[in-house]
Amino acid sequence: MHSLLLRQLRRHFGSADAIPDGWKLFVESVDSAYRQSDADRRMLERSLELSSQELLQANSEMRAVFQAFPDLFFRLDREGRIVDYKGSGKDLCVASEEIIGKRIQDVPVTGVGAAFRDALQQVRDTSSIVTIEYSMPIQGSERYFEARLLPMMHDQIIAIVRNITERRHLEEQLIQSQKMEAIGQLAGGVAHDFNNILTAILGYADLMLADLPAGSHLEAYGSEVKVAAERGAALTRQLLAFSRRQLLQVAILDLNEVVGEVEQMLRRLIGENIVLVTNLEPELTRVKADPTQVQQVILNLALNARDAMPGGGALSIRTSNLALVSPTTLEGADLAAGLYAVLEISDTGAGMEPEILPRIFEPFFTTKEKGKGTGLGLATVYGIVRQSGGMITVESVPRRGSTFRIFLPGATQTAEPRSSDPPARVGPRGYETILLAEDEENVRTLVRTVLESIGYTVLDASGGDHALEMADRHPGPIHLLVTDIVMPQMSGSELAKRLVDRFPAMKVLFMSGYAEKYPRGFMATGGSAFLQKPFTAAALAQQIRILLGTDRAP
């Protein structure tokens, strides 16, 4: 710029010396300004070049973040039209290349579009963040989502959509677990109260039958009363099994042996049109459980499978080992780390609809016709498995069949040899003095009547304090305390401790409808026994005679 201006001025004034000093100063000022301008331009160009590179890098990094992030990000215009989106396309209900330009409120799922429409309007009206939840079928399965809509500049809206299917399933499992626990508590309470009633019915039926002429129509009526009461007792046992309040006779078991013991019975029960197939793991992990209860679990599931295959089919029983190195949720069951023996029972029957599965373990829930089921079979299975420390899961496909899997924790000891003890015989009539403590009047009256009828002297009390008073007033020895465990003011266990301190030779027979009240610590000393309600008069007399024939350990 400087040389160009000087040439023009020399041409105008004739020579360089003829150029006035003022013009020379002007030329230098203009040239300096242009040089500064060029420097600024070059600096700006360099800055723009760097900014463009940084912006490209930032955009690349942001795209990588969006692709890795589990959420979907939608940029919407004021009308809800999708301008852009980022994130994984696995949760999109349409192909990702087709989504740009569509309105988010036009999603073709009943109720979902309306929810987005209302949310968009609320964002526009209030300029606040709005959250909605919805579900929709994607790739053949129902998925749950949470969408948060945020107002942005230039009337745009950002929608952040998160897949919450796993969280929703965990919440449903928790609710189901809490519901089953509440039902179990209710069932256990009902069974306890009902057991007291049945104890009186069974006991008086025994007394009545003992006095009626053999073969008379009155004896037949009495026998029917007893049979009906025993059926009621069987129902309460199933309720107690569901509520995990049964008294278990635990042993170290090989599940393969238990399956073998019931296999022949199963073949008779399921009929000739159903094929029974067993596939047993030869090195199966041992478990700690009640063998009788495990047999009941297998029988109940097998009978349930038989009823699902009226036209015939296949029933499969399989055992296997499972080793978990860390806590795991498997098929909806929360399992701690460790070894498990798995018992799997499958059928090729009618199967169950998905909406039925969450309720199948509830007491009295049944899909069978009226009169063909109590609805307690699977509830009993559930209770036994849970009381044994295990978990049970079910898979079912309509018209294809069902599979129940039972996971029982492995035991460290070896399996114990199984033997069946012969039933104890009822001893001769007694003569001893028995202190009876029972707060239920009908049960107390029955027990006193039964014991007095076979020769015992009975002191009956309505509670713990009353029993202590009677013991203090009685001048002679008291050979046996028969006490309910759950009583107001003072429990049967506390009463027994106080009386045994005074009368060391006294034996104790505990009665209860609650297995979890079983006084294990006290009974470890010997000289005591437990009789679960409801019981017959014969069972009561037999247990007392056996107990009075033993000595308490020092």
XYZ file of C-alpha atoms in Angstrom:
554
model
C 0.000 0.000 0.000
C 2.868 2.410 0.894
C 4.793 1.971 -2.441
C 1.623 2.248 -4.542
C 0.678 5.633 -3.037
C 4.233 6.992 -3.403
C 4.345 6.109 -7.127
C 1.070 7.914 -7.711
C 2.306 11.005 -5.814
C 5.660 11.083 -7.691
C 3.794 10.950 -10.965
C 1.549 13.812 -9.792
C 4.294 16.080 -8.333
C 7.050 15.128 -10.840
C 9.568 13.701 -8.363
C 9.831 12.290 -4.859
C 11.576 15.409 -3.570
C 8.700 17.586 -4.790
C 6.149 15.748 -2.643
C 5.109 17.947 0.301
C 5.943 16.633 3.803
C 2.243 16.601 4.767
C 1.464 14.153 1.989
C 4.330 11.924 3.024
C 2.934 11.813 6.613
C -0.548 11.003 5.272
C 0.803 8.116 3.172
C 2.675 6.632 6.154
C -0.482 6.834 8.371
C -2.669 5.128 5.768
C -0.062 2.433 5.187
C 0.227 1.769 8.942
C -3.557 1.434 9.263
C -3.712 -1.049 6.391
C -0.875 -3.125 7.822
C -2.692 -3.304 11.175
C -5.901 -4.241 9.411
C -4.140 -7.061 7.556
C -2.682 -8.356 10.809
C -6.090 -8.257 12.460
C -7.629 -10.064 9.495
C -4.977 -12.772 9.556
C -5.456 -13.177 13.317
C -9.236 -13.414 12.892
C -8.864 -15.975 10.118
C -6.567 -18.041 12.327
C -8.986 -17.776 15.237
C -11.881 -18.854 13.051
C -9.851 -21.774 11.766
C -9.036 -22.909 15.319
C -12.625 -22.374 16.484
C -13.938 -24.476 13.611
C -11.546 -27.305 14.470
C -12.462 -27.170 18.161
C -16.148 -27.064 17.286
C -15.807 -30.101 15.021
C -13.944 -31.967 17.769
C -16.507 -30.955 20.389
C -19.367 -32.046 18.136
C -17.651 -35.375 17.525
C -17.160 -35.901 21.248
C -20.767 -34.899 21.953
C -22.051 -37.333 19.336
C -20.019 -40.114 20.974
C -21.461 -39.220 24.378
C -25.021 -39.200 23.031
C -24.495 -42.555 21.316
C -23.133 -44.096 24.529
C -25.818 -42.582 26.770
C -28.814 -44.909 27.355
C -31.363 -42.100 27.013
C -32.911 -40.714 23.841
C -32.654 -36.952 23.226
C -35.188 -35.305 20.913
C -35.063 -31.658 19.780
C -38.582 -30.510 18.948
C -39.994 -27.366 17.401
C -42.955 -25.561 18.927
C -45.414 -27.938 17.251
C -43.669 -31.035 18.591
C -42.023 -31.910 15.276
C -38.727 -33.791 15.684
C -35.911 -31.622 14.354
C -33.076 -33.837 15.563
C -32.446 -36.771 17.879
C -29.454 -38.398 19.533
C -28.989 -41.719 21.288
C -29.515 -45.421 20.682
C -32.309 -46.384 18.309
C -33.162 -49.702 20.016
C -36.049 -48.060 21.889
C -37.575 -46.324 18.847
C -40.934 -47.548 17.604
C -40.036 -46.535 14.006
C -36.817 -46.694 11.994
C -34.314 -44.013 13.020
C -34.018 -42.664 9.467
C -37.782 -42.057 9.365
C -38.139 -40.172 12.630
C -36.951 -36.692 11.596
C -39.891 -34.462 10.713
C -42.514 -36.525 12.513
C -44.476 -35.076 15.417
C -43.720 -36.802 18.707
C -47.398 -36.632 19.716
C -48.346 -38.672 16.634
C -46.767 -41.870 17.993
C -49.167 -44.683 16.927
C -49.803 -46.147 20.389
C -53.076 -45.658 22.246
C -52.719 -43.103 25.025
C -49.054 -42.286 24.417
C -49.669 -39.624 21.785
C -52.250 -37.904 23.979
C -49.810 -37.913 26.905
C -47.138 -36.176 24.803
C -49.706 -33.719 23.420
C -50.765 -32.678 26.927
C -47.138 -32.478 28.097
C -46.133 -30.250 25.155
C -49.020 -27.909 25.861
C -48.071 -27.722 29.536
C -44.447 -26.887 28.646
C -45.597 -24.145 26.283
C -48.034 -22.715 28.833
C -45.804 -22.828 31.929
C -42.221 -22.890 30.554
C -41.486 -25.579 33.132
C -40.131 -29.131 33.014
C -42.861 -31.768 32.567
C -42.402 -35.515 33.237
C -44.624 -38.316 31.943
C -44.484 -42.138 32.072
C -45.881 -44.487 29.457
C -45.475 -47.953 27.974
C -45.460 -49.233 24.419
C -44.699 -52.485 22.574
C -41.302 -52.542 20.860
C -39.885 -55.568 19.061
C -42.507 -57.848 20.568
C -42.155 -56.854 24.237
C -43.794 -54.217 26.408
C -41.349 -51.520 27.494
C -41.798 -48.705 29.987
C -40.446 -45.179 29.531
C -40.072 -41.906 31.392
C -39.987 -38.719 29.292
C -38.889 -35.287 30.552
C -39.743 -32.275 28.388
C -37.682 -29.077 28.878
C -38.364 -25.649 27.335
C -35.453 -24.148 25.332
C -34.774 -20.903 23.443
C -36.457 -20.053 20.151
C -39.643 -21.958 21.125
C -37.838 -25.281 20.957
C -38.347 -28.176 23.391
C -35.945 -30.937 24.409
C -37.459 -34.352 25.238
C -35.241 -36.767 27.198
C -36.674 -40.310 27.102
C -35.357 -43.034 29.430
C -36.146 -46.757 29.327
C -37.347 -47.684 32.849
C -38.524 -51.230 32.062
C -36.060 -52.894 34.447
C -36.910 -50.449 37.239
C -40.632 -51.045 36.724
C -40.153 -54.817 36.849
C -38.167 -54.515 40.097
C -40.920 -52.345 41.581
C -43.547 -54.897 40.551
C -41.507 -57.716 42.111
C -41.226 -55.757 45.358
C -44.962 -55.061 45.420
C -45.698 -58.726 44.693
C -43.342 -59.832 47.475
C -44.957 -57.434 49.949
C -48.425 -58.601 48.916
C -47.497 -62.254 49.380
C -46.023 -61.447 52.793
C -49.222 -59.660 53.855
C -51.398 -62.516 52.582
C -49.160 -64.958 54.435
C -49.574 -63.089 57.721
C -53.348 -63.027 57.243
C -53.469 -66.715 56.312
C -51.342 -67.667 59.314
C -53.549 -65.698 61.693
C -56.726 -67.251 60.305
C -55.204 -70.732 60.473
C -54.176 -70.215 64.115
C -57.678 -69.192 65.206
C -59.279 -71.918 63.114
C -56.933 -74.511 64.617
C -58.290 -73.784 68.091
C -61.819 -74.422 66.819
C -60.788 -77.622 65.040
C -58.942 -78.871 68.114
C -62.191 -78.726 70.073
C -64.198 -80.368 67.261
C -61.709 -83.219 66.795
C -61.336 -83.807 70.512
C -65.046 -83.911 71.263
C -65.616 -86.117 68.212
C -63.128 -88.617 69.675
C -64.843 -88.515 73.080
C -68.256 -88.952 71.479
C -67.135 -91.871 69.321
C -65.644 -93.593 72.373
C -69.078 -93.586 74.079
C -71.238 -94.519 71.060
C -72.197 -98.122 70.246
C -70.084 -99.553 67.458
C -71.971 -99.748 64.181
C -74.758 -97.383 65.259
C -75.984 -94.564 63.029
C -74.812 -92.086 65.690
C -71.300 -93.488 65.451
C -71.451 -93.002 61.664
C -72.534 -89.389 62.158
C -69.713 -88.830 64.635
C -67.205 -90.327 62.207
C -68.368 -87.915 59.494
C -67.876 -85.012 61.905
C -64.323 -86.156 62.574
C -63.571 -86.645 58.866
C -64.836 -83.130 58.100
C -62.726 -81.680 60.922
C -59.654 -83.529 59.645
C -60.242 -82.054 56.186
C -60.399 -78.635 57.818
C -57.152 -79.403 59.633
C -55.524 -80.314 56.315
C -56.591 -76.940 54.908
C -55.124 -75.072 57.864
C -51.867 -77.003 57.454
C -51.710 -75.768 53.875
C -52.397 -72.211 55.022
C -49.629 -72.537 57.595
C -47.322 -73.909 54.906
C -48.030 -70.897 52.709
C -47.451 -68.484 55.596
C -44.230 -70.366 56.510
C -45.502 -71.272 59.971
C -45.341 -75.044 59.743
C -43.144 -77.069 62.036
C -40.476 -78.579 59.768
C -38.532 -81.758 60.536
C -35.345 -80.673 58.771
C -32.731 -83.131 57.507
C -29.842 -83.170 55.015
C -31.382 -84.463 51.790
C -30.489 -85.707 48.362
C -33.364 -84.444 46.199
C -32.748 -87.318 43.788
C -33.659 -89.767 46.563
C -36.854 -87.866 47.323
C -37.813 -87.924 43.632
C -37.126 -91.661 43.553
C -39.334 -92.248 46.595
C -42.375 -90.590 45.008
C -41.792 -91.692 41.397
C -43.994 -94.790 41.518
C -46.743 -92.894 43.299
C -46.557 -90.170 40.652
C -46.939 -92.681 37.825
C -50.161 -93.948 39.407
C -51.485 -90.440 40.073
C -50.863 -88.877 36.659
C -52.402 -91.723 34.657
C -51.298 -93.761 31.672
C -51.819 -90.998 29.101
C -49.050 -88.849 30.649
C -45.402 -89.830 30.246
C -43.151 -89.220 33.260
C -39.536 -88.398 32.370
C -36.778 -87.870 34.960
C -33.343 -86.385 34.330
C -31.401 -86.320 37.597
C -27.941 -84.843 38.191
C -25.834 -87.687 39.702
C -23.593 -85.298 41.700
C -26.441 -83.167 43.009
C -25.770 -80.705 45.825
C -27.377 -81.776 49.120
C -29.972 -79.490 50.717
C -31.384 -78.924 54.188
C -35.159 -79.404 54.161
C -38.073 -81.429 55.499
C -38.303 -84.578 53.317
C -42.054 -84.901 53.810
C -42.582 -81.303 52.762
C -40.356 -81.709 49.691
C -42.436 -84.738 48.715
C -45.564 -82.611 49.068
C -44.027 -79.945 46.822
C -43.315 -82.522 44.096
C -46.768 -84.102 44.406
C -48.591 -80.770 44.326
C -46.712 -79.595 41.233
C -47.187 -82.959 39.523
C -50.931 -82.973 40.210
C -51.164 -79.407 38.976
C -49.401 -80.500 35.772
C -51.711 -83.507 35.398
C -54.781 -81.272 35.581
C -53.270 -79.062 32.849
C -52.956 -82.083 30.506
C -56.420 -83.739 30.381
C -55.644 -85.108 26.923
C -52.240 -86.473 27.900
C -48.717 -85.164 27.518
C -45.330 -85.279 29.199
C -44.310 -84.491 32.781
C -40.581 -83.912 33.267
C -38.672 -83.786 36.553
C -35.090 -82.575 36.346
C -32.440 -81.791 38.954
C -29.265 -79.772 38.457
C -26.614 -77.761 40.278
C -26.251 -73.997 40.198
C -23.223 -72.067 41.487
C -23.481 -68.291 41.912
C -20.335 -66.280 42.653
C -22.337 -63.137 43.467
C -25.942 -62.233 44.366
C -28.099 -62.662 41.266
C -31.668 -62.026 40.178
C -32.622 -65.104 38.186
C -36.048 -65.355 36.559
C -37.344 -62.793 39.048
C -35.872 -64.591 42.099
C -33.215 -62.866 44.217
C -30.553 -65.470 45.001
C -27.547 -65.008 47.268
C -24.118 -66.213 46.217
C -23.482 -69.906 46.824
C -24.398 -73.421 45.684
C -27.983 -74.403 44.890
C -29.790 -77.593 44.032
C -32.385 -76.887 41.346
C -35.573 -78.948 41.070
C -37.399 -78.356 37.780
C -40.889 -79.708 37.019
C -42.258 -79.126 33.508
C -45.393 -80.104 31.629
C -46.680 -79.852 28.065
C -50.134 -78.754 29.136
C -52.412 -75.790 28.595
C -50.043 -73.214 30.064
C -51.155 -69.946 31.640
C -51.833 -66.458 30.357
C -49.303 -63.776 31.429
C -51.869 -61.880 33.516
C -52.494 -64.989 35.649
C -48.870 -65.691 36.598
C -48.502 -62.989 39.308
C -51.399 -64.529 41.287
C -50.844 -68.272 41.034
C -49.209 -68.575 44.472
C -51.992 -66.701 46.288
C -54.150 -68.814 48.638
C -57.540 -69.805 47.169
C -56.681 -68.453 43.721
C -57.538 -71.070 41.112
C -58.403 -71.229 37.429
C -60.072 -74.625 37.813
C -63.800 -75.168 37.718
C -65.750 -74.852 40.946
C -65.319 -77.938 43.082
C -62.149 -79.102 41.296
C -59.569 -77.322 43.402
C -59.100 -75.427 46.664
C -56.562 -72.957 45.312
C -54.095 -73.984 48.035
C -51.850 -76.391 46.123
C -49.411 -73.841 44.700
C -49.742 -71.633 47.788
C -48.552 -74.589 49.861
C -45.624 -75.149 47.496
C -44.650 -71.482 47.739
C -44.742 -71.505 51.547
C -42.735 -74.712 51.912
C -40.040 -73.518 49.512
C -39.724 -70.105 51.173
C -39.696 -71.613 54.690
C -36.904 -73.921 53.507
C -34.848 -70.877 52.516
C -35.389 -71.346 48.782
C -37.027 -69.540 45.881
C -39.506 -70.682 43.240
C -40.045 -69.318 39.734
C -42.479 -70.167 36.954
C -42.415 -69.855 33.188
C -45.550 -70.554 31.193
C -46.632 -70.238 27.575
C -50.309 -70.691 26.670
C -50.936 -74.013 24.867
C -47.288 -75.032 25.294
C -46.925 -75.751 29.008
C -45.383 -74.555 32.256
C -42.068 -74.962 34.059
C -41.594 -74.510 37.807
C -38.036 -74.153 39.104
C -37.176 -74.471 42.781
C -33.805 -73.218 44.034
C -32.765 -74.668 47.414
C -29.497 -73.581 49.105
C -26.850 -76.262 49.285
C -26.003 -77.842 52.655
C -22.463 -78.429 53.883
C -23.123 -81.768 55.605
C -23.625 -85.108 53.869
C -27.083 -86.580 53.444
C -28.444 -88.435 56.447
C -29.805 -91.978 56.091
C -33.580 -91.947 55.859
C -35.642 -94.226 58.070
C -39.249 -94.286 59.172
C -39.925 -94.784 62.867
C -42.922 -96.923 63.754
C -45.783 -94.925 65.247
C -45.704 -94.759 69.030
C -48.374 -96.761 70.811
C -50.820 -95.138 73.178
C -49.813 -96.047 76.723
C -52.066 -97.120 79.595
C -54.318 -94.781 81.501
C -52.550 -92.225 83.626
C -52.748 -91.208 87.248
C -50.429 -88.176 87.442
C -51.300 -84.546 88.169
C -51.284 -82.209 85.176
C -51.347 -78.405 85.238
C -53.140 -77.081 82.136
C -52.669 -73.464 80.948
C -54.757 -72.400 77.923
C -56.437 -69.040 77.304
C -58.954 -70.431 74.763
C -61.815 -71.728 76.909
C -63.124 -74.307 74.420
C -59.672 -75.863 73.989
C -59.013 -75.762 77.742
C -62.315 -77.505 78.492
C -61.662 -80.166 75.863
C -58.133 -80.970 77.070
C -59.285 -81.172 80.686
C -62.176 -83.471 79.709
C -59.921 -85.779 77.681
C -57.282 -86.022 80.397
C -59.755 -86.572 83.222
C -61.479 -89.286 81.167
C -58.255 -91.320 81.075
C -57.410 -90.970 84.742
C -55.322 -87.811 85.166
C -55.889 -85.150 87.825
C -56.124 -81.797 86.029
C -55.581 -78.287 87.381
C -56.757 -75.899 84.649
C -55.774 -72.228 84.390
C -56.750 -69.520 81.896
C -53.272 -68.004 81.672
C -49.721 -67.896 82.987
C -50.331 -65.912 86.177
C -53.327 -68.074 87.044
C -51.236 -71.222 86.511
C -48.509 -69.955 88.876
C -51.133 -69.264 91.549
C -52.595 -72.770 91.193
C -49.125 -74.325 91.395
C -48.443 -72.397 94.616
C -51.726 -73.552 96.170
C -51.459 -77.199 95.136
C -50.133 -79.278 98.042
C -48.809 -82.235 96.048
C -46.442 -82.744 93.113
C -47.205 -81.552 89.578
C -45.915 -84.073 87.073
C -46.674 -82.307 83.809
C -47.411 -78.811 82.508
C -49.575 -78.687 79.367
C -49.502 -75.119 78.080
C -50.392 -73.087 75.048
C -47.414 -71.040 73.862
C -49.170 -67.832 72.782
C -51.127 -66.395 75.722
C -51.784 -62.850 76.988
C -49.516 -61.370 79.695
C -47.228 -64.420 79.932
C -46.142 -66.842 77.206
C -46.120 -70.581 77.695
C -42.325 -70.625 77.418
C -41.939 -68.105 80.255
C -44.442 -70.022 82.373
C -42.537 -73.270 81.802
C -39.217 -71.696 82.826
C -40.663 -70.413 86.096
C -42.367 -73.682 86.998
C -39.412 -75.913 86.086
C -37.236 -73.798 88.393
C -39.652 -74.687 91.212
C -40.369 -78.278 90.119
C -37.235 -79.623 88.355
C -38.794 -83.045 87.711
C -41.855 -81.589 85.969
C -42.311 -82.384 82.262
C -43.728 -79.860 79.768
C -45.993 -80.300 76.745
C -46.296 -77.180 74.574
C -49.308 -76.656 72.290
C -49.636 -74.122 69.485
C -50.953 -73.521 66.010
C -47.863 -71.412 65.251
C -44.766 -73.403 64.326
C -42.512 -70.336 64.584
C -43.335 -70.172 68.319
C -41.667 -73.568 68.774
C -39.524 -73.192 71.951
C -36.329 -74.726 70.566
C -34.042 -73.526 73.337
C -36.233 -74.882 76.128
C -36.891 -78.178 74.380
C -33.184 -78.841 73.938
C -33.005 -79.638 77.684
C -35.247 -82.700 77.254
C -38.348 -83.624 79.227
C -40.576 -81.564 76.935
C -42.481 -81.977 73.679
C -44.511 -79.975 71.176
C -48.003 -80.777 69.887
C -49.249 -78.738 66.965
C -52.904 -77.766 66.813
C -55.290 -79.113 65.765
C -54.784 -82.518 67.389
C -57.004 -85.460 68.235
C -57.733 -86.734 71.723
C -55.754 -89.886 70.904
C -52.707 -87.866 69.810
C -52.856 -85.812 73.007
C -53.118 -88.883 75.245
C -50.337 -90.658 73.370
C -47.926 -87.703 73.569
C -48.543 -87.217 77.292
C -47.972 -90.881 78.084
C -44.715 -90.901 76.109
C -43.554 -87.702 77.809
C -44.309 -88.882 81.337
C -42.225 -91.954 80.652
C -39.073 -89.820 80.108
C -36.725 -88.073 82.503
C -35.523 -84.472 82.152
C -31.792 -84.072 81.553
C -29.946 -82.557 84.521
